[in-house]
Short mmCIF file of C-alpha atoms in Angstrom, two decimals:
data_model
loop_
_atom_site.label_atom_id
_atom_site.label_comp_id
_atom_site.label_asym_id
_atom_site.label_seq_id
_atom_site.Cartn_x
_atom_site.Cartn_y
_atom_site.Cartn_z
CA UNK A 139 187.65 6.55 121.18
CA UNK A 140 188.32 8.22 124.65
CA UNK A 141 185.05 7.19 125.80
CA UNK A 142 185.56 3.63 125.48
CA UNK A 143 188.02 4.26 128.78
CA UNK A 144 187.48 7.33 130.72
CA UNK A 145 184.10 8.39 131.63
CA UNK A 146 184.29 11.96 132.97
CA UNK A 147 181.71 13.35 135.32
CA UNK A 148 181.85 17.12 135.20
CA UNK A 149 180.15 18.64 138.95
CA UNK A 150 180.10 20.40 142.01
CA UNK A 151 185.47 1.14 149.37
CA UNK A 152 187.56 -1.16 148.53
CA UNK A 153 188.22 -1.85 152.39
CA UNK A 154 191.45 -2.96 153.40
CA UNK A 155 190.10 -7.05 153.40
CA UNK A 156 189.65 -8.82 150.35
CA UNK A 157 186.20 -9.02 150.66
CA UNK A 158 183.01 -7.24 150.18
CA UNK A 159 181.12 -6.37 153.30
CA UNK A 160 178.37 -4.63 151.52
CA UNK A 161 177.47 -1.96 148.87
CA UNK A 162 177.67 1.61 150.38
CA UNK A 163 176.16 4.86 149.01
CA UNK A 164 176.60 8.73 149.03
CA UNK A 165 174.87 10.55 151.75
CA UNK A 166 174.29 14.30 150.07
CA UNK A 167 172.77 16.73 152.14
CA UNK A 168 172.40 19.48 149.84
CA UNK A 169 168.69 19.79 149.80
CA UNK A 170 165.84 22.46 150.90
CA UNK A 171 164.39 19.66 153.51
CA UNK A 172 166.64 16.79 153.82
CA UNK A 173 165.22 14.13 156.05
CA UNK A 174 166.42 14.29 159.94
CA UNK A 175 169.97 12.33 160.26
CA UNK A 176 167.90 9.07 162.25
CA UNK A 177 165.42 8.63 159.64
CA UNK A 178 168.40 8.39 157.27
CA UNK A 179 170.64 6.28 159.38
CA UNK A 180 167.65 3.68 159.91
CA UNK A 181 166.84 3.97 156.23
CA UNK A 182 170.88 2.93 155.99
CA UNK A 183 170.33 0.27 158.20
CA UNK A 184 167.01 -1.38 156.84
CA UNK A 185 167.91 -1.59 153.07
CA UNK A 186 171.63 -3.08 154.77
CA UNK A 187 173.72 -0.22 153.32
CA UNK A 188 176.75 -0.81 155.04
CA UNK A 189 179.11 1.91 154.17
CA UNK A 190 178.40 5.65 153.54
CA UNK A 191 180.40 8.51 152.33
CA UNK A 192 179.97 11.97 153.23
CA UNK A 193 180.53 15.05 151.84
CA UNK A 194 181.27 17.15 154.73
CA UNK A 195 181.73 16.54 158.76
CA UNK A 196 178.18 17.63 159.76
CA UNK A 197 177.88 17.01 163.35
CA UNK A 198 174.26 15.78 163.65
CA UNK A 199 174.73 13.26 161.08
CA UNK A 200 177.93 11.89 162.62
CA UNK A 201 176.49 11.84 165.74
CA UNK A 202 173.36 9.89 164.05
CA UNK A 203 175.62 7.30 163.05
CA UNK A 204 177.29 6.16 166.27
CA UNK A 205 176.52 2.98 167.70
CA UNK A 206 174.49 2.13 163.68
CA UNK A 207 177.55 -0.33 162.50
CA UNK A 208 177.94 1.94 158.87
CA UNK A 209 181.50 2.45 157.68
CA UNK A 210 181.84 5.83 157.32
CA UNK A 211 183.70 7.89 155.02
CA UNK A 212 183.88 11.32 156.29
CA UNK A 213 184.49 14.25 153.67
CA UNK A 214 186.45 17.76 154.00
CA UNK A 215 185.00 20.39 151.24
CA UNK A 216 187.28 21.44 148.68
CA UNK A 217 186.95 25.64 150.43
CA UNK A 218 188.65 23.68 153.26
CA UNK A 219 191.89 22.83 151.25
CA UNK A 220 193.76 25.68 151.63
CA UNK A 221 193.55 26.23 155.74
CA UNK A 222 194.41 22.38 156.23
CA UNK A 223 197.09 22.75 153.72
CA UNK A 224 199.00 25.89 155.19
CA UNK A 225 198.39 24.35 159.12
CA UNK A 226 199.42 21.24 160.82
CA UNK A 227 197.85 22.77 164.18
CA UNK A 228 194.36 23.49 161.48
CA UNK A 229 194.26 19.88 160.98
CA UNK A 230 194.82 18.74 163.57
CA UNK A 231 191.70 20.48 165.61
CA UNK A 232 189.65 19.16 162.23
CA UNK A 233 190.74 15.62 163.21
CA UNK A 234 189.93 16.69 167.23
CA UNK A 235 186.59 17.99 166.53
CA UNK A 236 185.25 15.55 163.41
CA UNK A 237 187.21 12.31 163.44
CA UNK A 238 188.60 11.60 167.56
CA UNK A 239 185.15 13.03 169.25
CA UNK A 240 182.91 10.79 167.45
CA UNK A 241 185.34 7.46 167.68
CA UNK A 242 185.03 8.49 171.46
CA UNK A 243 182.22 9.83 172.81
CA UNK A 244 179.31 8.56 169.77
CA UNK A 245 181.16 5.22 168.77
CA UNK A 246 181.14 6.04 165.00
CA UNK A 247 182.63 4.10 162.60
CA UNK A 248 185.06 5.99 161.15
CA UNK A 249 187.19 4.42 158.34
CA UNK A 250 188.21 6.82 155.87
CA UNK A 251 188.60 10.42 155.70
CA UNK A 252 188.50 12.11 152.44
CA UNK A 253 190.13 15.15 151.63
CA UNK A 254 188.60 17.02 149.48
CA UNK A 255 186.36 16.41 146.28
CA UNK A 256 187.21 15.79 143.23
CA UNK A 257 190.04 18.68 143.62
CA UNK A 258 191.72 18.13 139.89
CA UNK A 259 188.32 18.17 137.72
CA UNK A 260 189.87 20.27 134.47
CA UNK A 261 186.77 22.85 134.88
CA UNK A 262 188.47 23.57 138.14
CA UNK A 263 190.98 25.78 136.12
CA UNK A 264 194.31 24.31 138.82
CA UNK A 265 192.23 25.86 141.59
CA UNK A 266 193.21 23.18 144.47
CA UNK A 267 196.63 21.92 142.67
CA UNK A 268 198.71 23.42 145.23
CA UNK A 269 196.49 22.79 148.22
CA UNK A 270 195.40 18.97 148.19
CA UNK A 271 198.31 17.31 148.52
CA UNK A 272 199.51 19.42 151.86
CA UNK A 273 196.33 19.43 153.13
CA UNK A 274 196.50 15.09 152.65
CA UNK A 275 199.72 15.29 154.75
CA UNK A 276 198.50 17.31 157.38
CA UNK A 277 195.52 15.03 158.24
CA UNK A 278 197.37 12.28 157.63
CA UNK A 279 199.76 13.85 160.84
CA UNK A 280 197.01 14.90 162.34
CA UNK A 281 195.70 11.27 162.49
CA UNK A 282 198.84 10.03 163.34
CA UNK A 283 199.25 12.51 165.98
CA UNK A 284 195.48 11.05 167.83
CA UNK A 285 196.17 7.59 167.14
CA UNK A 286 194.31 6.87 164.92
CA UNK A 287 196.15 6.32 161.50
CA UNK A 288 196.00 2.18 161.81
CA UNK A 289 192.14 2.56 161.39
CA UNK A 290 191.17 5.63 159.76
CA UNK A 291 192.94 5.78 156.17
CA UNK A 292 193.24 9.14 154.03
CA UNK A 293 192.27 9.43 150.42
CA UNK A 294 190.95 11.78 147.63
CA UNK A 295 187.68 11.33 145.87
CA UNK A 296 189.27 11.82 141.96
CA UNK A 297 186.95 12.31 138.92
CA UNK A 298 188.44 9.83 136.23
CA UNK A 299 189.28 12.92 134.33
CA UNK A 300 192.50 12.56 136.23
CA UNK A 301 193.83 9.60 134.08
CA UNK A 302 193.23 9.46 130.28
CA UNK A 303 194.39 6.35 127.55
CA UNK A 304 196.76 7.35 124.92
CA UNK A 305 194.88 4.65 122.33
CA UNK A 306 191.18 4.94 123.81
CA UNK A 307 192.36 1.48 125.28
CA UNK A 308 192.68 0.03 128.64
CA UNK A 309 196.78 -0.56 128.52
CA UNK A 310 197.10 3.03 126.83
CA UNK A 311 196.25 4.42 130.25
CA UNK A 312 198.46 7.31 132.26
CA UNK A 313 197.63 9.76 134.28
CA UNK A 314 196.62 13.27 132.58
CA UNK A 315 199.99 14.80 131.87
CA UNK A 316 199.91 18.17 133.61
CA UNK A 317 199.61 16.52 136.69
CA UNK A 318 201.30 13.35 136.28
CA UNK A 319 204.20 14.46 138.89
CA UNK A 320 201.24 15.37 141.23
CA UNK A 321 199.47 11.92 141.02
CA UNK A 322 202.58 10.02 141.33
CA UNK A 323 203.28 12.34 144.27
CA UNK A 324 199.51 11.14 146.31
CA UNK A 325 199.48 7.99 144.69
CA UNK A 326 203.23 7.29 146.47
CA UNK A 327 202.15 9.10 149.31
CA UNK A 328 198.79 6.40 149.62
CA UNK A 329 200.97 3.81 149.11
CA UNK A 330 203.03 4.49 152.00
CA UNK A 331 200.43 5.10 154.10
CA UNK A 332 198.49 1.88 153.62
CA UNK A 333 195.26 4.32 152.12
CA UNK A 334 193.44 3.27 148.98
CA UNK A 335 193.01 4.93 145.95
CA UNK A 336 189.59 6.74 145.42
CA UNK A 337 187.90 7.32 141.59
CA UNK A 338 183.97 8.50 140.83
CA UNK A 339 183.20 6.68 137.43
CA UNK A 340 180.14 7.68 135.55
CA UNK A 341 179.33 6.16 132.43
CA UNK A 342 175.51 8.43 132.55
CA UNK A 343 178.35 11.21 131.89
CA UNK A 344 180.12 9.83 128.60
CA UNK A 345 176.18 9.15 127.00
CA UNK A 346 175.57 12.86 128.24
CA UNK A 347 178.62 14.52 126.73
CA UNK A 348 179.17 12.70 123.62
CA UNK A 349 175.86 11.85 121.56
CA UNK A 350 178.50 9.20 119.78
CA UNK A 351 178.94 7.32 122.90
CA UNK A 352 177.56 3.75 122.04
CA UNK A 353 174.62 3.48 124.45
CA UNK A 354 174.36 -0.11 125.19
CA UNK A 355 178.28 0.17 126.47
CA UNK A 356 177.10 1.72 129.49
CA UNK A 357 175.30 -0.78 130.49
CA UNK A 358 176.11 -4.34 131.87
CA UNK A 359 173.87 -6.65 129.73
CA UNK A 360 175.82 -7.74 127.42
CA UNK A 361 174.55 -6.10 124.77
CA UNK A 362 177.25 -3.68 123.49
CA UNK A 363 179.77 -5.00 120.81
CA UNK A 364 183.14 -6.12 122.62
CA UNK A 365 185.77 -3.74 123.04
CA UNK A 366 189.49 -6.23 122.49
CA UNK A 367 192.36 -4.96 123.99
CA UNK A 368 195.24 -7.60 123.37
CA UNK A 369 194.13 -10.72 124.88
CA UNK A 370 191.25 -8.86 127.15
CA UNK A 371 187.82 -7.78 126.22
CA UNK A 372 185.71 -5.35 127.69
CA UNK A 373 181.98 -5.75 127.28
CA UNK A 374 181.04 -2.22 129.62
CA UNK A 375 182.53 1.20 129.87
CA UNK A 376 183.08 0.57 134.00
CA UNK A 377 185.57 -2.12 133.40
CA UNK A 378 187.30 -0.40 130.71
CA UNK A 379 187.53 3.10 132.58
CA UNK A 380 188.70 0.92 135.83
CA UNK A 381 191.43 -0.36 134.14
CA UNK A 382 192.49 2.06 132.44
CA UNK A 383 193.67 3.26 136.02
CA UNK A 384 194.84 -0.06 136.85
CA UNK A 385 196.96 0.37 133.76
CA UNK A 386 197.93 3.85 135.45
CA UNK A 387 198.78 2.73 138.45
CA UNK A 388 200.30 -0.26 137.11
CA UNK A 389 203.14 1.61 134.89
CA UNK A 390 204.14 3.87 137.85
CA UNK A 391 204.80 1.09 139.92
CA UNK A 392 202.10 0.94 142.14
CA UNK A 393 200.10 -2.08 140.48
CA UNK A 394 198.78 -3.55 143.69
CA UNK A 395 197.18 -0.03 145.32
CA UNK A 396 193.82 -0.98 146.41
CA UNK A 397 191.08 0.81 144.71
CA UNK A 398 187.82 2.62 146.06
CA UNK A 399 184.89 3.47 143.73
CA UNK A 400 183.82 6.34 145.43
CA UNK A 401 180.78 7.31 143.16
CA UNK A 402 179.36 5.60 140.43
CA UNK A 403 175.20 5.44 139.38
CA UNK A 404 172.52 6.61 137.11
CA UNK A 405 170.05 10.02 137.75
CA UNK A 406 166.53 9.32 137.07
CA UNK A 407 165.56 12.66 135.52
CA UNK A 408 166.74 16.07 134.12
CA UNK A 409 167.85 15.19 130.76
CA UNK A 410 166.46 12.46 128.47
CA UNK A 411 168.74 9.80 129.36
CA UNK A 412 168.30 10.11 132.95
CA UNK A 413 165.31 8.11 133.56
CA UNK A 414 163.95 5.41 136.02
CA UNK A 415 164.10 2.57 133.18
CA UNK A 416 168.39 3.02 132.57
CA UNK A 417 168.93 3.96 136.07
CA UNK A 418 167.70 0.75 137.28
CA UNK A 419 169.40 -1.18 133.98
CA UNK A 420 172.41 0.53 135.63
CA UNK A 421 172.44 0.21 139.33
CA UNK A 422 170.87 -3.38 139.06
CA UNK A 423 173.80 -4.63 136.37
CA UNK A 424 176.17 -2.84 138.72
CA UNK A 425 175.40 -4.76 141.49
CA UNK A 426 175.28 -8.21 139.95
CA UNK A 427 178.45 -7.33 138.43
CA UNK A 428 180.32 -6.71 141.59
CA UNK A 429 178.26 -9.37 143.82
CA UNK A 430 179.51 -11.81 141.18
CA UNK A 431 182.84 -11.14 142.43
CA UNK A 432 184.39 -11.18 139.39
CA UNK A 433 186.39 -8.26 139.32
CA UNK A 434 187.61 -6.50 135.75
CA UNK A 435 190.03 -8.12 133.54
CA UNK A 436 192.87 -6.60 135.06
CA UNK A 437 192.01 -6.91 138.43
CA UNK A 438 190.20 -10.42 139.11
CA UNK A 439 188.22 -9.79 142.42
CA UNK A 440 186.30 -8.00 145.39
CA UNK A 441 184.83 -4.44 143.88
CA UNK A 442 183.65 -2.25 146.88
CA UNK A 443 182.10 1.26 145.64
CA UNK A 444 179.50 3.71 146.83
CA UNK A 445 176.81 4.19 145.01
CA UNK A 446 175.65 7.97 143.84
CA UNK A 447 173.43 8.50 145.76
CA UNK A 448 171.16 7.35 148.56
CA UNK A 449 168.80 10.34 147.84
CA UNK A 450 168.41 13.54 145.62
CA UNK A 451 169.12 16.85 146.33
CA UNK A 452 167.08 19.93 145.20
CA UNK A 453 169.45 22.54 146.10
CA UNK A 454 172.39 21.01 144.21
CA UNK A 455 173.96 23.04 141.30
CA UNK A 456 172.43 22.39 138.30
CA UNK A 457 175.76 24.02 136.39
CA UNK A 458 176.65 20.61 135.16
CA UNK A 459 173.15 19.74 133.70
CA UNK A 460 169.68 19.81 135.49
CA UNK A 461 170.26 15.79 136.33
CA UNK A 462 172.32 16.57 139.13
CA UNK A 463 169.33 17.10 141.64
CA UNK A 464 168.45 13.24 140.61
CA UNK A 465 170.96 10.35 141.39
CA UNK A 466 169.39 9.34 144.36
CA UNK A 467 168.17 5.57 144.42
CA UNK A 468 165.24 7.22 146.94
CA UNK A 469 163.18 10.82 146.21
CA UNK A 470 164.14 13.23 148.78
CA UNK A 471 161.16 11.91 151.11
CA UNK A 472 162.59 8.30 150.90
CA UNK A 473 160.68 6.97 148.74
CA UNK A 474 162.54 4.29 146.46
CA UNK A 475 162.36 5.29 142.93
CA UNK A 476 162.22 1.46 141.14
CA UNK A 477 162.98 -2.04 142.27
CA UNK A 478 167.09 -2.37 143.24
CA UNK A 479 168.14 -5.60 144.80
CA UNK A 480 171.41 -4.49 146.63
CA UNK A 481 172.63 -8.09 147.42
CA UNK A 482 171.68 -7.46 150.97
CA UNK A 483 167.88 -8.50 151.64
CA UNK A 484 165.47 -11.41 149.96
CA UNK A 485 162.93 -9.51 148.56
CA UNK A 486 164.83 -8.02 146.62
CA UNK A 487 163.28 -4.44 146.94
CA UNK A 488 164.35 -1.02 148.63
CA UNK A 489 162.43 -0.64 151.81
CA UNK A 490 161.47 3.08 151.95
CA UNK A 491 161.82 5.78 154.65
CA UNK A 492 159.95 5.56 157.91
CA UNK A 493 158.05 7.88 159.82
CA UNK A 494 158.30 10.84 157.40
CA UNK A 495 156.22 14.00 157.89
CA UNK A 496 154.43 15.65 155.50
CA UNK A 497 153.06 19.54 155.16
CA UNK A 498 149.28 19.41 154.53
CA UNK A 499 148.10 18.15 151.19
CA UNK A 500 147.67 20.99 148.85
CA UNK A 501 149.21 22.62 146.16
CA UNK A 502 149.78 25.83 144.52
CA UNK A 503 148.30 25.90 140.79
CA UNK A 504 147.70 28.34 137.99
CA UNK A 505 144.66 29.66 138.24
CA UNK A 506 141.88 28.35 135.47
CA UNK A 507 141.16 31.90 134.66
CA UNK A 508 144.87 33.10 134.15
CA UNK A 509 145.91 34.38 130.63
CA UNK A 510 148.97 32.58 129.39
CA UNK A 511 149.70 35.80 126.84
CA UNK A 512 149.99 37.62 130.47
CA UNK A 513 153.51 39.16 130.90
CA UNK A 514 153.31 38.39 134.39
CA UNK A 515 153.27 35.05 133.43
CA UNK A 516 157.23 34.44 132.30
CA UNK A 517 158.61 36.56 135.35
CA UNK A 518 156.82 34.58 137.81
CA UNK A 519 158.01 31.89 136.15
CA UNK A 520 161.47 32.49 135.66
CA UNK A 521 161.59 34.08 139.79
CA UNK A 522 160.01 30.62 140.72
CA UNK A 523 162.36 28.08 139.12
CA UNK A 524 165.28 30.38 139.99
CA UNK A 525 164.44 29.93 143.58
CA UNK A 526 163.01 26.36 143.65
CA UNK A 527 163.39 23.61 141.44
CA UNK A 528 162.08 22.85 138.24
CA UNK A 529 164.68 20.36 137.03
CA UNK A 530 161.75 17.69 136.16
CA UNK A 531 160.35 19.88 133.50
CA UNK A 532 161.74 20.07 130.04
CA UNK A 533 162.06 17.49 126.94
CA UNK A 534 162.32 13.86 128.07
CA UNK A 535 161.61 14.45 131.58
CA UNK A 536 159.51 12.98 134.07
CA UNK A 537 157.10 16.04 133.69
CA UNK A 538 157.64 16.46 130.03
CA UNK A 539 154.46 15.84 128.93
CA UNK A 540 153.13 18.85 130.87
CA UNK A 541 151.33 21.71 128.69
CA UNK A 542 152.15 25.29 129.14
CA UNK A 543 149.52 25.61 132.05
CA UNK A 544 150.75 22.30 133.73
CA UNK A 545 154.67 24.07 133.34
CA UNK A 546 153.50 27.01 134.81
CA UNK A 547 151.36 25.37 138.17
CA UNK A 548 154.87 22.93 138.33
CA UNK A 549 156.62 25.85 139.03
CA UNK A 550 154.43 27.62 141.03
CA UNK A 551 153.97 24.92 143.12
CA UNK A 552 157.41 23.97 143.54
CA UNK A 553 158.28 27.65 145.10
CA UNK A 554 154.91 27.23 147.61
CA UNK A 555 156.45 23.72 148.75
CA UNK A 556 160.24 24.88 149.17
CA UNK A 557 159.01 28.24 151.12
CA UNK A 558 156.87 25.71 153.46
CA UNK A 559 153.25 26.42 151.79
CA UNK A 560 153.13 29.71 153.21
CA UNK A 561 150.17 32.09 151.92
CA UNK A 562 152.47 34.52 150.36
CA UNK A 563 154.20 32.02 148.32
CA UNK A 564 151.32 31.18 146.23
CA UNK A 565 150.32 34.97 145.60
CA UNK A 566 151.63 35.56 142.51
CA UNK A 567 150.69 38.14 140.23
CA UNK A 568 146.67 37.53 138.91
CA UNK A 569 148.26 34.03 138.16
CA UNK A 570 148.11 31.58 141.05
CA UNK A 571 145.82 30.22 143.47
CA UNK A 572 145.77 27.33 146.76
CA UNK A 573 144.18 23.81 145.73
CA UNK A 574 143.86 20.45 147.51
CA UNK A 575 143.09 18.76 144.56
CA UNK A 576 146.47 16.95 143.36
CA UNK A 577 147.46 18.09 139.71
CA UNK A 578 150.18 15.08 139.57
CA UNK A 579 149.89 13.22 136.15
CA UNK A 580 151.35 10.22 135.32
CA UNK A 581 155.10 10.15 135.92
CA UNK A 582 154.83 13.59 137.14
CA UNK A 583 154.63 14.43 140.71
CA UNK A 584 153.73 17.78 141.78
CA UNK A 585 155.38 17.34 145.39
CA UNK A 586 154.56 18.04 148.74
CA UNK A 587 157.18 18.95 150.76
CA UNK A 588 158.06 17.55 154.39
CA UNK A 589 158.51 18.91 157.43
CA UNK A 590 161.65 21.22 157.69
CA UNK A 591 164.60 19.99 159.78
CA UNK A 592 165.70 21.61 162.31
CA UNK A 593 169.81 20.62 162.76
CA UNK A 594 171.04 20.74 166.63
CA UNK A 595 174.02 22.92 164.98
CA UNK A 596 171.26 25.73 164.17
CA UNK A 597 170.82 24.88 160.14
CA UNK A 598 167.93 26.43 159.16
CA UNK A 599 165.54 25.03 155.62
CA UNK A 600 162.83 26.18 153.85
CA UNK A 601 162.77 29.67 154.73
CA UNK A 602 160.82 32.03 152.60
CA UNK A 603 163.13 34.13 150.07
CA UNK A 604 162.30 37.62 150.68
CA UNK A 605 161.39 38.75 146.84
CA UNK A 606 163.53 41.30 146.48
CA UNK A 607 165.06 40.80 142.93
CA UNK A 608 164.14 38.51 139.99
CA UNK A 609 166.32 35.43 140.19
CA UNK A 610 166.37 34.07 136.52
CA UNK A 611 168.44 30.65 137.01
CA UNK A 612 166.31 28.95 134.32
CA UNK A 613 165.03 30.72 131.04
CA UNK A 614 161.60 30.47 130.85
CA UNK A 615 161.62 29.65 127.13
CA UNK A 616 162.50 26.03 128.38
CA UNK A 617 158.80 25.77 129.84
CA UNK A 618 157.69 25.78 126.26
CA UNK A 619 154.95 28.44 126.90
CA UNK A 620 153.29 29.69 124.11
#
C-alpha cells in the first residue's frame, strides 16, 4: 500500500507569498549539445516560465539570466558537500563567486540556493549523511555573512524516499526512521531560517517500480478509485504523497513549513510507460490542478513546483532506467514534444526554441548491402550506443517498431550526430555508409544534431571519442537483432 503515499524516484517553489507567480521548470544541462544559455533563457521567457532551478552554478547560464525576470534556484552538486561542509571560509567564496557576483554585477534573480541533490536517496548507501546538513549551515553563514539571507533562502532538493506512511495512508506519515533525528535537525534548522521545505515527487516512478501500482492513480482525471483516509479522500498519488509529508511535518511540530515541489513530471520515452500520450495526461492535469488553486486536503492552497524538465538530456545516466534522458517538456533542440497549456499564454501551446542551428541534413545508415549475421555487426553496435544514445530503441519506445536494420542505422547514426557528423564516425566496419535521405519513421526520429556550444568557461561538446576500447553500456541483445 506504500505506493498509495510515497512515490520514490530513484536517480542521479512555494515562494515565500501566498500566491502563485507562475509554474517553473528544471534547467538540466547534462547533454552532448545543449542549446546556448540565451536561446534557453528566451525560450524561458516566451512560454512565461517564471522560475527555474538549476542543478549546478554554471557561470554562462547565470550570467544568461540577469536582467530576464526568472526566479532562480541555484544548485550545489552533491561532490560539493563535503568541502562546504568542513569550511565556513569554502562557502563562503561559493556564495562570493555564484550567488553575490551575479545579484551585483548581472542582476540575476536569485531566490533560493539549494544544497545539494537529493543527498538521502537510500541507493546513496549514507554517502552525504554527515555532510549536508554542515554544508546547509555554512551557506546559510555564508549568506548571512554577504547580506543576503532576507532574499536568498537555503533548502535541500529531498526525494520523497525521505518520509514513508506507517499505514500506506496520508496521517501514517513520518519521516524514514534512520534519519528521523537528521530531518528534524534541517527541517528545525529551515524553520528558523525562514527557508522552505523542498521534495521531488514522481508518480512515473511508483508505475515504473511496482507493476501493481494502480495506473489511473497517477493521473489527475478522476479516474482512479478514491483512496479515504478518515474524513479525507485522495483521488491522485501527488496529493496523497504531499501529505503524507504534511502529516510529517505536521507531527514534529512544524505543520506550517512552507513547501517547494522541486521536481515533479512525466518522460516521454525509454520505457513503455514513458510516452507523449501520459506525459501530457500528466503535466496538463498537473497544471490545472495547481492553477485551480485548490491545494491538497491537508493543505488548502497556492502549490508552486518546478516541473522536470524544460528539456532532455542525452548524456544523463541511464542507471535508473533509459527514461531518464526524456523528461523534458521540449527535445533537446527545443522543440515542444505535445500541446501543454502552462496557465501562462492563450493559445494554449508551448512556443518552441528560436534561432536553433542545425549540422547539415544527413545521416549515417546501415548500408543496404550489409550482412546482419556479420560479427562486426553487434560490436559496432554495442561501441555505438555505449558512446551515444540509444535510449529510444527497445519495446514500447518511440523507435520500437524499428527492424533489426532500422536498430542498427539508429545507432549508427546516433554516434555520427553526437561526434558532429564527422567522416570517421560513420566508417564502421563493412557496415555503414553517409545518406541525405531521412530514415525517420513515424514516431521515430533519427536526429540531427545542432551546432555544438561553445561555453565562455571553456566547456567543450561533441568531441569525437577516440576508439580506443569497446564501450558496452547497452547489450546489444536489446536491439532485437536476429
Amino acid at each position: 500500500m506504500r505506493w498509495f503515499s510515497v512515490g520514490i524516484k530513484v536517480v542521479c517553489l512555494l515562494s515565500m507569498m501566498c500566491t502563485v507567480s507562475g509554474i517553473g521548470a528544471n534547467w538540466g544541462t547534462q547533454a552532448s549539445h545543449p542549446l546556448p544559455p540565451d536561446t534557453v533563457v528566451r525560450l524561458l521567457r516566451e512560454n512565461e516560465i517564471r522560475k527555474v532551478k538549476l542543478f549546478d552554478a554554471d557561470y554562462d547560464t547565470l550570467r544568461s539570466l540577469g536582467k530576464s525576470g526568472v526566479e532562480v534556484m541555484v544548485g550545489i552538486p552533491n561532490d560539493m558537500l563535503a568541502s562546504l561542509a568542513t569550511s565556513v571560509k569554502a562557502a563562503e567564496k561559493w556564495v562570493s563567486k555564484n550567488v553575490s557576483a551575479h545579484v551585483s554585477s548581472s542582476n540575476v534573480k536569485i531566490r533560493y540556493v539549494a544544497v545539494g541533490n537529493e543527498p538521502f536517496l537510500e541507493t546513496y548507501n549514507g554517502s552525504f549523511l554527515r555532510t549536508t546538513f554542515p554544508a546547509l549551515q555554512n551557506v546559510q553563514s555564508a549568506l548571512i555573512k554577504a547580506g543576503l539571507s532576507n532574499q536568498i533562502k537555503v533548502t535541500v532538493p529531498l526525494n520523497a524516499d525521505v518520509y514513508a506512511s506507517s499505514n500506506g495512508l496520508p496521517s501514517g506519515g513520518d519521516f524514514r526512521t534512520d534519519i528521523h533525528g537528521l530531518m528534524l535537525q534541517i527541517v528545525k534548522f529551515l524553520s528558523d531560517n525562514g527557508a522552505p521545505f523542498t521534495v521531488n515527487i514522481y508518480p512515473f516512478i511508483s508505475l515504473y517500480i511496482d507493476s501493481n501500482f494502480p495506473v489511473d492513480y497517477a493521473f489527475f482525471d478522476g479516474n482512479a478509485s478514491p483512496i479515504a483516509d478518515g474524513s479525507l479522500t485522495y483521488y491522485n498519488m501527488f496529493d496523497a504523497n504531499y501529505d503524507t509529508l504534511v502529516w510529517s511535518l505536521q507531527k514534529n511540530g512544524f505543520g506550517n513549513l512552507p513547501i517547494i515541489v522541486g521536481e515533479i513530471g512525466w518522460p516521454t520515452d525509454g520505457d513503455l510507460n514513458a510516452n507523449i500520450v501520459y506525459a501530457q495526461r500528466f503535466n496538463q492535469g498537473f497544471m490545472s490542478h495547481i492553477l485551480g488553486g485548490r491545494g491538497t486536503p491537508m493543505r488548502p492552497g497556492p502549490i508552486d513546483a518546478y516541473l522536470f524538465s524544460l528539456i532532455d538530456e542525452d548524456a544523463k545516466s541511464i542507471d535508473p532506467g533509459n527514461f531518464e534522458r526524456h523528461w523534458g517538456i521540449f527535445t533537446f533542440d527545443g522543440i515542444a514534444k505535445y500541446q501543454l497549456n502552462l496557465g501562462s499564454t492563450n493559445s494554449g501551446s508551448l512556443v518552441p526554441a528560436k534561432g536553433v542551428h542545425y549540422l547539415e541534413r544527413k545521416w549515417c545508415v546501415m548500408k543496404p548491402s550489409a550482412n546482419l549475421d556479420d560479427p562486426q555487426v553487434a560490436l559496432s553496435v554495442s561501441y555505438a550506443c555505449g558512446l551515444a544514445d540509444c535510449t529510444s530503441l527497445g519495446y514500447g519506445t518511440s523507435c520500437g517498431s524499428l527492424d533489426a536494420r532500422g536498430n542498427i542505422s539508429y545507432a549508427v547514426n546516433s554516434y555520427y550526430q553526437r561526434n558532429n557528423q564527422l567522416d570517421v564516425a560513420c566508417k564502421f566496419p563493412n557496415l555503414s555508409m553517409i545518406t541525405k535521405t531521412n530514415p525517420s519513421v513515424g514516431s521515430c526520429r533519427f536526429e540531427i544534431m545542432i551546432e555544438p556550444y561553445y561555453g565562455g568557461a571553456g566547456r567543450r561538446f561533441g568531441c569525437l571519442q577516440k576508439p580506443l576500447s569497446l564501450v558496452a553500456l547497452i547489450i546489444f541483445f536489446s536491439l532485437t537483432v536476429v
